[in-house]
Amino acid sequence: MDSSAEVRTGRTLHPGSGSGRVLRLDLPLSFWGGVDAGGTVVDRHHPQVGAVVTGRVLAMTSGRGSSSSSSVLAELLRSGAGPAAVLLTEPDAVVALGAIVAEELYALRVPVVLVGAGTFEALRDGEAMTVEAGPVSARLLPG
Amino acid sequence: MTGARSGGPSLTDTERGMLDGREGPGVAMAMRVVVAVARVRGAAGLVEISGAHIDSCLYHGRAGLDFARRLLDLGARVRVPTTLNVGSLDLVHPGMVRRRTEHEQEVAEEGRALMDAYVALGARTTWTCAPYQLDARPARGEHVAWAESNAIVFANSVLGARTDRYGDFLDICAAVTGRAPHAGLHLTGNRRGGLVVDCRALGDKALALDLTYPLLGYLVGLRCGAGTNPVLLGLPAGTDEDRLKAFGAAAASSGGVALFHVVGLTPEAPTLEAALQGGSVPTLTVTSVDLRAARAELSTARGTRLDAVSLGTPHASLAEIAALADGLRAGAPLDPRVAFYLSTGRSVLERARAAGHVEELERAGVRIVVDTCTYVTSILDPDDRVVLTTSGKWAHYAPGNLGVDVVIASLQECLASARAGEVVLDDGLLG
């Protein structure tokens, strides 16, 4: 599926849909301690310190560090400072939990999608994307 | 067992009943979350747990409080023995956490409400990130649901209990349902070592230093990331739990490490072969050059300015408090311009008081913090810009959390610096 430029797919970790420009991180990010309440990356050890996750299709191989990341992500989603969608290459339950709880509490459906390494590598930072994640599988569409 | 839904775990009749609301809407909500995570993790089913440790009681905003209150309002209550991690307040020393800004007032009020909600859900008022220092230590092979990264890595590695790398929310949902996804580090095959870290080249001098262990953890975490279990080779037979605690906390911070083995020391690593479960993996050789580089990377401050010292992340043990008391007793008074903090759990504090250590600390001007920690809430003065710590975890997170610069140092360097009023490091320390 990675060979097709038009249809990119993934496995749904949490269903929903969201659109935004891709923010592709070079290293995993811990939301807790790594992102402030306004959605800015504040981890000074992270190569993309200063980037803003708000409204972006946040692509990273996985989360890292503190298990409080799920709380921080849920709060970012509640306050409107969170990403529009999350793409991962590892099925990180800590990240998915933030989205699961945001739906449970606030009926917000922010997709979290597992993509293959090839799909991840081919993502262009800044490209406009819509992520549509159904119960099982997800599509990554241009624009 | 009843049939699995598409992509989801197989559930027993009891578990299906919980999901369907037979035990009330609170249990049903918790089970929805457990099942959703089980699906993410690709779990075939759920596993019964014998205990839980809750990280979600630390305030990160309304969502965490809304979640706990929703569970409570729906009638949920923990069904296994459950300990609580640090909250946002020091309930024993209420003046310790500042309430000057609007945000600080929110954290004080909502953070207190969150702590109250978890107590109302039936958890013990332990308020420590080091539940393994309490009476409730799971045995080898016991399945638990522990959250908080240092507690997870300690439970898996040092105790040989089984918990996955749980996030906030799943912890309390596991406590309410008594179930966790049967996945990740609950499964034997996922506990095999994935990288041998050969420490023999470090030499006896470095291996005898406390400082070596957080630095080693930081290095190994960066190399392993989440999902690779490091196997340490060549640590001394007498390496104590506090050193393993410091190693694991740093490795969990820099890389999400949730399980490590120490050959000849930890329960699942009587031999290298046992730790690797017969597999063959790459080896990383660590030298003192690497340790010095790790110290330089983790230390963001330059120059000699020093405003504060912060110890006890994860929470100081009785032995660590005794070592601090001995160090204080042995030398000149601390410079009063340097604030000196020690974080520990309330139960360890009581034991330290009974042993006579607390009096020594208070006489020297050490500010003791319980129930919370200096890097998760507003305790340090905003004018404190440069902080010394013995903790790789504190050093890793505090620049982002608090906006301070840090230097990681040995306890002896922290004491010498606090006495001198400026950073005094022993450059030859690591060999």
Coordinates of C-alpha atoms in Angstrom, one line a residue:
Chain A
M1 CA 0.0 0.0 0.0
D2 CA 3.0 2.3 0.6
S3 CA 3.8 2.2 -3.1
S4 CA 0.7 4.2 -4.0
A5 CA 1.0 7.9 -3.8
E6 CA -2.8 8.4 -3.8
V7 CA -4.2 5.9 -1.2
R8 CA -2.4 5.8 2.1
T9 CA -3.9 3.7 4.8
G10 CA -3.4 2.6 8.4
R11 CA -4.9 0.7 11.3
T12 CA -7.2 2.6 13.5
L13 CA -6.1 2.8 17.1
H14 CA -8.8 5.3 17.9
P15 CA -11.5 6.2 15.4
G16 CA -12.5 9.7 14.3
S17 CA -11.6 12.2 11.6
G18 CA -9.4 15.3 11.5
S19 CA -7.6 17.6 9.1
G20 CA -4.5 19.7 9.3
R21 CA -0.9 20.1 8.1
V22 CA 1.5 17.3 9.0
L23 CA 4.0 17.9 11.8
R24 CA 6.5 15.1 11.5
L25 CA 8.7 14.7 14.5
D26 CA 12.2 13.3 14.2
L27 CA 12.1 11.7 17.7
P28 CA 9.3 10.4 19.9
L29 CA 7.7 13.0 22.2
S30 CA 6.4 12.8 25.7
F31 CA 3.3 15.1 26.0
W32 CA 3.9 15.3 29.7
G33 CA 6.9 17.5 30.3
G34 CA 7.3 17.8 26.5
V35 CA 4.3 20.0 25.5
D36 CA 2.9 23.0 27.4
A37 CA -0.8 23.8 27.9
G38 CA -0.8 25.9 24.7
G39 CA 0.4 23.0 22.6
T40 CA 4.1 24.1 22.1
V41 CA 6.9 21.5 22.3
V42 CA 8.9 22.6 25.3
D43 CA 11.2 19.5 25.8
R44 CA 14.6 21.1 25.4
H45 CA 16.1 17.8 24.5
H46 CA 13.8 17.4 21.5
P47 CA 15.0 18.5 18.1
Q48 CA 11.7 20.1 17.3
V49 CA 11.4 22.2 20.5
G50 CA 9.3 25.2 19.8
A51 CA 7.0 23.5 17.3
V52 CA 3.2 23.7 17.9
V53 CA 1.1 20.6 17.8
T54 CA -2.3 22.4 17.8
G55 CA -4.4 21.6 14.8
R56 CA -1.6 19.5 13.2
V57 CA -1.6 15.9 12.0
L58 CA 1.0 14.9 14.5
A59 CA 3.2 12.1 13.2
M60 CA 5.8 10.4 15.4
T61 CA 7.0 6.9 15.8
S62 CA 5.6 6.7 19.3
G63 CA 5.3 8.6 22.5
R64 CA 7.9 8.4 25.2
G65 CA 8.6 8.9 28.8
S66 CA 5.9 9.7 31.4
S67 CA 2.7 7.7 31.6
S68 CA 1.0 11.1 32.3
S69 CA 1.1 11.8 28.6
S70 CA -2.4 10.4 28.3
S71 CA -3.7 13.0 30.8
V72 CA -1.9 15.8 29.1
L73 CA -3.2 14.8 25.6
A74 CA -6.7 14.5 26.9
E75 CA -6.5 18.0 28.4
L76 CA -5.0 19.4 25.2
L77 CA -7.9 18.0 23.3
R78 CA -10.4 19.3 25.8
S79 CA -9.0 22.8 25.7
G80 CA -8.7 22.9 21.9
A81 CA -4.9 23.0 21.9
G82 CA -4.4 19.4 20.8
P83 CA -3.5 17.9 17.5
A84 CA -6.2 17.2 14.8
A85 CA -5.0 13.7 14.4
V86 CA -2.1 11.5 15.5
L87 CA -0.1 9.1 13.3
L88 CA 2.2 6.5 15.0
T89 CA 4.3 3.6 13.8
E90 CA 4.1 1.8 17.1
P91 CA 0.7 1.1 18.8
D92 CA 1.4 3.3 21.8
A93 CA -1.4 2.9 24.3
V94 CA -0.4 5.9 26.3
V95 CA -1.1 8.2 23.4
A96 CA -4.2 6.4 22.3
L97 CA -5.6 6.6 25.9
G98 CA -5.6 10.4 25.7
A99 CA -7.9 10.2 22.6
I100 CA -10.0 7.4 24.1
V101 CA -10.8 9.5 27.2
A102 CA -11.4 12.7 25.2
E103 CA -14.2 10.8 23.4
E104 CA -15.5 9.1 26.6
L105 CA -15.8 12.5 28.4
Y106 CA -16.4 15.1 25.7
A107 CA -17.5 13.1 22.6
L108 CA -14.4 14.4 20.7
R109 CA -13.3 12.0 18.0
V110 CA -9.6 12.7 17.3
P111 CA -8.2 9.8 15.3
V112 CA -5.1 7.9 16.3
V113 CA -3.8 5.8 13.5
L114 CA -1.0 3.2 13.1
V115 CA 0.9 3.6 9.8
G116 CA 3.6 1.5 8.3
A117 CA 7.2 2.7 8.4
G118 CA 7.2 3.3 4.6
T119 CA 4.1 5.5 4.9
F120 CA 5.6 7.4 7.8
E121 CA 8.9 8.0 5.9
A122 CA 7.0 9.3 2.9
L123 CA 5.1 11.9 4.9
R124 CA 6.1 15.5 4.0
D125 CA 6.2 17.9 6.9
G126 CA 3.6 20.6 6.3
E127 CA 1.5 18.7 3.8
A128 CA -2.2 19.1 4.2
M129 CA -4.0 15.9 5.2
T130 CA -7.3 14.6 6.2
V131 CA -7.3 11.5 8.4
E132 CA -10.5 9.4 8.4
A133 CA -10.3 6.5 10.8
G134 CA -13.1 4.0 10.9
P135 CA -13.6 1.2 13.5
V136 CA -10.7 -0.9 12.0
S137 CA -8.9 0.9 9.2
A138 CA -8.0 4.4 8.3
R139 CA -7.4 6.5 5.2
L140 CA -4.9 9.4 4.9
L141 CA -6.2 11.7 2.2
P142 CA -4.6 14.8 0.7
G143 CA -6.0 18.2 1.7
Chain B
M1 CA -15.3 -17.2 26.9
T2 CA -17.6 -15.4 24.5
G3 CA -16.6 -14.5 21.0
A4 CA -14.4 -11.5 20.4
R5 CA -15.8 -8.5 18.6
S6 CA -14.0 -7.5 15.4
G7 CA -10.4 -6.7 16.4
G8 CA -11.1 -6.7 20.1
P9 CA -10.1 -9.0 23.0
S10 CA -12.1 -12.1 23.9
L11 CA -14.0 -11.5 27.1
T12 CA -15.2 -13.9 29.8
D13 CA -18.8 -13.8 30.8
T14 CA -17.9 -11.7 33.9
E15 CA -16.0 -9.2 31.8
R16 CA -18.8 -9.0 29.2
G17 CA -21.2 -8.4 32.0
M18 CA -19.0 -5.5 33.3
L19 CA -18.9 -4.0 29.8
D20 CA -22.7 -4.4 29.4
G21 CA -23.4 -2.5 32.7
R22 CA -24.3 -5.5 34.9
E23 CA -22.1 -4.1 37.6
G24 CA -23.2 -0.5 37.2
P25 CA -22.3 2.3 34.8
G26 CA -19.0 3.2 36.5
V27 CA -17.6 -0.3 36.0
A28 CA -19.0 -0.2 32.4
M29 CA -17.1 3.0 31.7
A30 CA -13.9 1.6 33.1
M31 CA -14.3 -1.6 31.2
R32 CA -14.9 0.4 27.9
V33 CA -11.5 2.0 28.4
V34 CA -9.7 -1.2 29.3
V35 CA -11.2 -2.9 26.2
A36 CA -10.3 0.0 24.0
V37 CA -6.7 -0.1 25.2
A38 CA -6.7 -3.9 24.8
R39 CA -7.7 -3.4 21.2
V40 CA -4.9 -0.9 20.6
R41 CA -2.4 -3.3 22.1
G42 CA -3.8 -6.2 20.0
A43 CA -4.5 -8.2 23.2
A44 CA -6.3 -11.6 22.8
G45 CA -7.9 -11.1 26.2
L46 CA -7.7 -9.5 29.6
V47 CA -5.6 -10.5 32.6
E48 CA -6.8 -10.4 36.3
I49 CA -4.6 -8.0 38.4
S50 CA -3.9 -8.2 42.1
G51 CA -3.2 -4.5 42.6
A52 CA -2.9 -1.1 41.0
H53 CA -0.9 2.1 41.4
I54 CA -2.6 5.2 40.2
D55 CA -0.7 8.0 38.4
S56 CA -3.8 9.9 37.4
C57 CA -4.2 11.7 40.8
L58 CA -1.7 14.3 39.7
Y59 CA -3.5 17.3 38.2
H60 CA -2.8 18.1 34.6
G61 CA -6.0 20.0 33.8
R62 CA -9.7 19.7 33.9
A63 CA -9.8 16.5 31.9
G64 CA -8.2 14.4 34.6
L65 CA -10.6 15.7 37.2
D66 CA -13.6 15.3 34.9
F67 CA -12.6 11.6 34.4
A68 CA -12.2 10.8 38.1
R69 CA -15.5 12.6 39.0
R70 CA -17.4 10.8 36.1
L71 CA -16.2 7.4 37.5
L72 CA -17.2 8.4 41.0
D73 CA -20.6 9.9 39.9
L74 CA -21.3 6.6 38.1
G75 CA -20.6 4.6 41.3
A76 CA -17.2 3.1 40.5
R77 CA -14.9 1.9 43.3
V78 CA -11.6 0.1 43.2
R79 CA -11.8 -3.7 43.6
V80 CA -8.1 -4.4 44.2
P81 CA -5.6 -2.9 46.7
T82 CA -4.7 0.4 45.1
T83 CA -1.9 2.9 46.0
L84 CA -1.8 6.5 44.9
N85 CA 1.1 8.3 43.2
V86 CA 2.0 11.9 44.1
G87 CA -0.6 14.6 43.8
S88 CA -0.2 18.3 43.1
L89 CA -0.2 19.3 46.8
D90 CA 1.8 18.6 50.0
L91 CA -1.1 17.9 52.3
V92 CA 1.2 17.5 55.3
H93 CA 3.0 20.9 54.7
P94 CA 0.3 22.9 53.0
G95 CA 2.5 26.1 52.7
M96 CA 5.0 24.2 50.6
V97 CA 3.1 24.7 47.3
R98 CA 2.8 28.3 46.1
R99 CA -0.6 29.8 45.3
R100 CA 0.3 33.2 43.9
T101 CA -0.7 33.0 40.2
E102 CA -4.2 32.2 38.9
H103 CA -2.7 28.9 37.5
E104 CA -1.2 28.0 40.9
Q105 CA -4.6 28.7 42.6
E106 CA -6.3 26.5 40.1
V107 CA -3.8 23.6 40.7
A108 CA -4.2 24.0 44.4
E109 CA -8.0 23.8 44.3
E110 CA -8.6 21.4 41.4
G111 CA -5.5 19.4 42.4
R112 CA -7.0 18.9 45.9
A113 CA -10.3 18.0 44.4
L114 CA -8.6 15.4 42.2
M115 CA -6.8 13.9 45.2
D116 CA -10.1 13.7 47.1
A117 CA -11.8 12.0 44.2
Y118 CA -9.2 9.2 44.1
V119 CA -9.5 8.7 47.8
A120 CA -13.3 8.5 47.4
L121 CA -12.8 5.9 44.7
G122 CA -11.3 3.7 47.4
A123 CA -7.5 4.1 46.9
R124 CA -5.0 4.3 49.8
T125 CA -3.6 7.7 50.7
T126 CA 0.0 6.8 50.0
W127 CA 0.9 9.7 47.7
T128 CA 4.2 8.4 46.5
C129 CA 5.9 7.6 43.2
A130 CA 7.8 4.8 45.0
P131 CA 5.0 2.4 46.1
Y132 CA 7.7 -0.3 46.3
Q133 CA 9.0 1.4 49.4
L134 CA 5.7 0.5 51.1
D135 CA 4.3 -2.7 52.5
A136 CA 2.5 -3.4 49.2
R137 CA 5.2 -5.1 47.0
P138 CA 3.9 -7.5 44.4
A139 CA 5.7 -10.8 44.2
R140 CA 7.6 -12.2 41.2
G141 CA 5.2 -13.1 38.4
E142 CA 2.2 -11.3 40.0
H143 CA 0.1 -9.3 37.5
V144 CA -0.5 -5.7 38.5
A145 CA -1.5 -2.4 36.8
W146 CA 1.0 0.1 37.9
A147 CA 1.3 3.5 36.2
E148 CA 4.0 6.2 36.6
S149 CA 7.1 5.3 34.6
N150 CA 9.6 4.8 37.5
A151 CA 7.1 2.6 39.4
I152 CA 6.4 0.5 36.3
V153 CA 10.1 -0.1 35.5
F154 CA 10.8 -1.0 39.2
A155 CA 7.9 -3.4 39.5
N156 CA 8.8 -5.2 36.3
S157 CA 12.6 -5.2 36.7
V158 CA 13.5 -5.3 40.4
L159 CA 10.4 -7.1 41.8
G160 CA 9.8 -9.3 38.7
A161 CA 6.1 -8.5 38.9
R162 CA 4.3 -7.9 35.6
T163 CA 2.8 -4.6 34.5
D164 CA 2.7 -3.0 31.1
R165 CA 3.6 0.7 30.5
Y166 CA 0.3 2.1 31.6
G167 CA -0.8 5.6 31.1
D168 CA -3.1 7.7 33.2
F169 CA -6.7 6.6 33.1
L170 CA -6.0 3.0 32.4
D171 CA -4.6 2.6 35.9
I172 CA -7.8 3.5 37.7
C173 CA -9.9 1.6 35.1
A174 CA -7.9 -1.5 35.8
A175 CA -8.3 -1.0 39.5
V176 CA -12.1 -0.6 39.1
T177 CA -12.5 -3.7 36.8
G178 CA -9.6 -5.8 38.3
R179 CA -8.5 -6.4 34.7
A180 CA -5.8 -5.2 32.3
P181 CA -5.1 -5.9 28.7
H182 CA -3.2 -9.2 28.5
A183 CA -0.5 -7.7 26.3
G184 CA 2.9 -6.2 26.4
L185 CA 5.0 -7.0 29.5
H186 CA 2.3 -9.2 31.0
L187 CA 3.5 -11.8 28.4
T188 CA 6.6 -13.8 29.0
G189 CA 7.9 -13.4 25.4
N190 CA 7.9 -9.6 25.6
R191 CA 10.1 -9.7 28.7
R192 CA 13.2 -11.0 26.9
G193 CA 16.2 -8.7 26.8
G194 CA 16.8 -6.9 23.5
L195 CA 20.1 -5.2 24.1
V196 CA 23.1 -6.2 26.2
V197 CA 24.7 -3.2 28.0
D198 CA 28.2 -4.3 29.0
C199 CA 29.2 -2.2 32.0
R200 CA 32.4 -4.1 32.8
A201 CA 34.7 -1.5 31.2
L202 CA 33.4 1.1 33.7
G203 CA 35.7 -0.2 36.4
D204 CA 35.2 -0.6 40.1
K205 CA 35.5 3.1 40.9
A206 CA 32.7 4.3 38.7
L207 CA 30.5 1.3 39.6
A208 CA 30.8 2.3 43.3
L209 CA 29.4 5.7 42.6
D210 CA 25.7 6.5 43.0
L211 CA 26.0 9.1 40.2
T212 CA 26.9 6.4 37.7
Y213 CA 23.4 4.8 37.8
P214 CA 21.2 7.7 36.7
L215 CA 23.7 8.6 34.0
L216 CA 23.8 5.0 32.8
G217 CA 19.9 5.0 32.8
Y218 CA 19.8 8.1 30.7
L219 CA 22.3 6.6 28.2
V220 CA 20.5 3.3 28.0
G221 CA 17.1 4.9 27.7
L222 CA 18.2 7.0 24.7
R223 CA 19.6 3.9 23.1
C224 CA 16.7 1.6 23.7
G225 CA 13.6 3.8 23.4
A226 CA 10.3 2.2 24.3
G227 CA 10.0 -1.5 23.6
T228 CA 13.6 -2.8 24.0
N229 CA 14.5 -4.3 27.3
P230 CA 18.1 -3.7 28.2
V231 CA 20.2 -6.3 30.0
L232 CA 23.0 -4.9 32.2
L233 CA 26.1 -7.0 32.4
G234 CA 28.8 -6.4 35.0
L235 CA 27.1 -4.6 37.8
P236 CA 28.4 -5.4 41.2
A237 CA 26.5 -8.1 43.2
G238 CA 25.8 -5.6 45.9
T239 CA 24.1 -3.0 43.6
D240 CA 21.3 -1.8 45.9
E241 CA 17.6 -1.0 45.1
D242 CA 18.2 2.7 45.2
R243 CA 20.8 2.5 42.4
L244 CA 18.4 0.3 40.4
K245 CA 15.6 2.8 41.1
A246 CA 17.8 5.7 39.8
F247 CA 18.8 3.7 36.8
G248 CA 15.3 2.7 35.9
A249 CA 13.8 6.2 36.5
A250 CA 16.3 7.8 34.1
A251 CA 15.9 5.1 31.5
A252 CA 12.1 5.4 31.6
S253 CA 12.4 9.2 31.2
S254 CA 14.9 9.3 28.3
G255 CA 13.5 6.3 26.5
G256 CA 10.3 4.8 27.9
V257 CA 12.1 1.8 29.2
A258 CA 9.6 -0.3 31.2
L259 CA 11.8 -3.4 32.0
F260 CA 15.5 -4.0 32.4
H261 CA 17.4 -7.0 33.6
V262 CA 20.7 -7.1 35.6
V263 CA 22.5 -10.3 35.2
G264 CA 23.0 -12.1 38.5
L265 CA 20.8 -9.6 40.3
T266 CA 17.2 -9.1 39.1
P267 CA 14.7 -12.0 39.4
E268 CA 14.4 -12.9 35.7
A269 CA 18.1 -12.7 35.0
P270 CA 20.0 -15.4 37.0
T271 CA 22.1 -15.7 33.8
L272 CA 22.6 -13.8 30.6
E273 CA 20.9 -16.6 28.7
A274 CA 17.9 -16.5 31.0
A275 CA 17.5 -12.7 30.5
L276 CA 17.7 -13.2 26.7
Q277 CA 15.4 -16.2 26.8
G278 CA 17.9 -17.9 24.6
G279 CA 18.0 -15.2 22.0
S280 CA 20.9 -13.4 20.5
V281 CA 21.0 -9.6 20.6
P282 CA 23.5 -6.7 20.0
T283 CA 25.8 -5.5 22.7
L284 CA 26.5 -1.9 23.8
T285 CA 29.7 -1.3 25.7
V286 CA 29.7 1.6 28.1
T287 CA 32.8 3.5 29.2
S288 CA 33.5 6.3 31.5
V289 CA 33.8 8.6 28.5
D290 CA 30.1 7.8 27.8
L291 CA 29.2 8.6 31.4
R292 CA 31.0 12.0 31.3
A293 CA 29.2 12.8 28.0
A294 CA 25.9 11.8 29.6
R295 CA 26.5 14.2 32.5
A296 CA 27.4 17.0 30.1
E297 CA 24.2 16.3 28.0
L298 CA 21.9 16.2 31.0
S299 CA 23.4 19.3 32.6
T300 CA 21.9 22.4 31.0
A301 CA 23.6 24.9 33.3
R302 CA 27.0 26.4 32.6
G303 CA 29.1 28.3 35.1
T304 CA 29.0 28.2 38.9
R305 CA 25.7 29.9 39.8
L306 CA 23.6 27.8 42.2
D307 CA 20.1 28.6 43.6
A308 CA 18.8 25.3 44.8
V309 CA 19.4 21.6 45.3
S310 CA 16.6 19.0 44.8
L311 CA 16.9 15.4 45.9
G312 CA 14.4 12.6 46.0
T313 CA 13.0 12.0 42.5
P314 CA 11.9 9.3 42.6
H315 CA 11.0 9.6 46.3
A316 CA 13.9 9.2 48.7
S317 CA 14.2 5.9 50.5
L318 CA 15.0 5.6 54.2
A319 CA 18.6 4.7 53.2
E320 CA 18.9 7.8 51.1
I321 CA 17.6 10.0 53.8
A322 CA 20.0 8.4 56.3
A323 CA 22.9 9.1 53.8
L324 CA 21.8 12.7 53.5
A325 CA 21.6 13.1 57.3
D326 CA 25.1 11.6 57.7
G327 CA 26.4 14.0 55.0
L328 CA 24.9 17.0 56.8
R329 CA 26.2 15.9 60.2
A330 CA 29.7 15.6 58.9
G331 CA 30.4 19.1 57.6
A332 CA 29.9 22.8 57.7
P333 CA 26.4 24.4 57.6
L334 CA 24.6 24.9 54.3
D335 CA 24.7 28.3 52.7
P336 CA 21.3 29.8 53.5
R337 CA 21.1 31.3 50.0
V338 CA 20.8 27.9 48.5
A339 CA 17.4 26.3 49.0
F340 CA 17.7 22.6 49.7
Y341 CA 14.7 20.3 49.0
L342 CA 14.1 16.7 49.7
S343 CA 11.1 14.9 48.3
T344 CA 9.9 11.6 49.9
G345 CA 6.7 9.7 50.7
R346 CA 4.8 10.4 53.9
S347 CA 5.3 6.9 55.2
V348 CA 9.0 6.9 54.6
L349 CA 9.1 10.4 56.3
E350 CA 7.6 8.9 59.4
R351 CA 10.1 6.1 59.5
A352 CA 12.9 8.6 59.0
R353 CA 11.5 10.7 61.8
A354 CA 11.5 7.6 64.1
A355 CA 15.1 7.0 63.1
G356 CA 16.1 10.5 64.1
H357 CA 17.1 11.7 60.6
V358 CA 14.4 14.3 60.1
E359 CA 15.7 16.3 63.0
E360 CA 19.1 16.5 61.4
L361 CA 17.6 17.6 58.1
E362 CA 15.5 20.3 59.6
R363 CA 18.4 21.6 61.7
A364 CA 20.4 22.0 58.5
G365 CA 17.5 23.8 56.8
V366 CA 16.5 21.1 54.4
R367 CA 12.9 21.7 53.2
I368 CA 11.1 18.3 53.2
V369 CA 8.3 17.8 50.6
V370 CA 5.8 14.9 50.8
D371 CA 2.7 13.8 48.8
T372 CA 4.0 15.6 45.7
C373 CA 7.4 16.4 44.1
T374 CA 9.4 19.5 43.3
Y375 CA 9.2 19.1 39.6
V376 CA 5.5 18.6 39.2
T377 CA 4.1 21.6 41.0
S378 CA 5.0 25.1 42.1
I379 CA 7.4 24.6 44.9
L380 CA 10.7 26.1 43.9
D381 CA 11.0 29.9 44.0
P382 CA 10.6 31.5 40.5
D383 CA 14.0 33.1 41.1
D384 CA 15.6 29.7 41.4
R385 CA 17.3 29.4 37.9
V386 CA 20.0 26.8 38.5
V387 CA 19.3 23.6 40.4
L388 CA 21.6 20.7 41.3
T389 CA 20.1 17.2 41.5
T390 CA 21.2 13.6 41.9
S391 CA 18.3 12.4 39.7
G392 CA 18.5 11.7 36.0
K393 CA 14.7 12.0 35.9
W394 CA 14.6 15.4 37.6
A395 CA 17.4 16.6 35.3
H396 CA 15.6 15.4 32.2
Y397 CA 12.2 17.0 33.0
A398 CA 12.8 20.1 35.1
P399 CA 14.2 22.3 32.3
G400 CA 10.9 21.8 30.4
N401 CA 8.6 21.7 33.4
L402 CA 10.0 24.5 35.5
G403 CA 12.2 26.5 33.1
V404 CA 15.3 26.0 35.2
D405 CA 18.8 24.9 34.3
V406 CA 20.1 21.8 36.0
V407 CA 23.4 20.1 36.8
I408 CA 23.3 16.4 37.7
A409 CA 25.8 15.6 40.5
S410 CA 26.6 13.2 43.3
L411 CA 25.2 13.6 46.8
Q412 CA 28.6 14.7 47.9
E413 CA 28.8 17.3 45.2
C414 CA 25.4 18.6 46.1
L415 CA 26.4 19.0 49.7
A416 CA 29.7 20.6 48.9
S417 CA 28.0 23.0 46.5
A418 CA 25.2 23.9 48.9
R419 CA 27.9 24.7 51.5
A420 CA 30.0 26.8 49.1
G421 CA 26.9 28.6 47.6
E422 CA 28.0 27.7 44.1
V423 CA 28.3 24.7 41.9
V424 CA 31.4 22.7 42.9
L425 CA 31.9 19.5 40.8
D426 CA 34.6 16.9 41.1
D427 CA 35.7 16.5 37.4
G428 CA 37.7 13.4 38.2
L429 CA 34.7 11.6 39.8
L430 CA 33.7 9.5 36.8
G431 CA 37.3 8.4 36.0

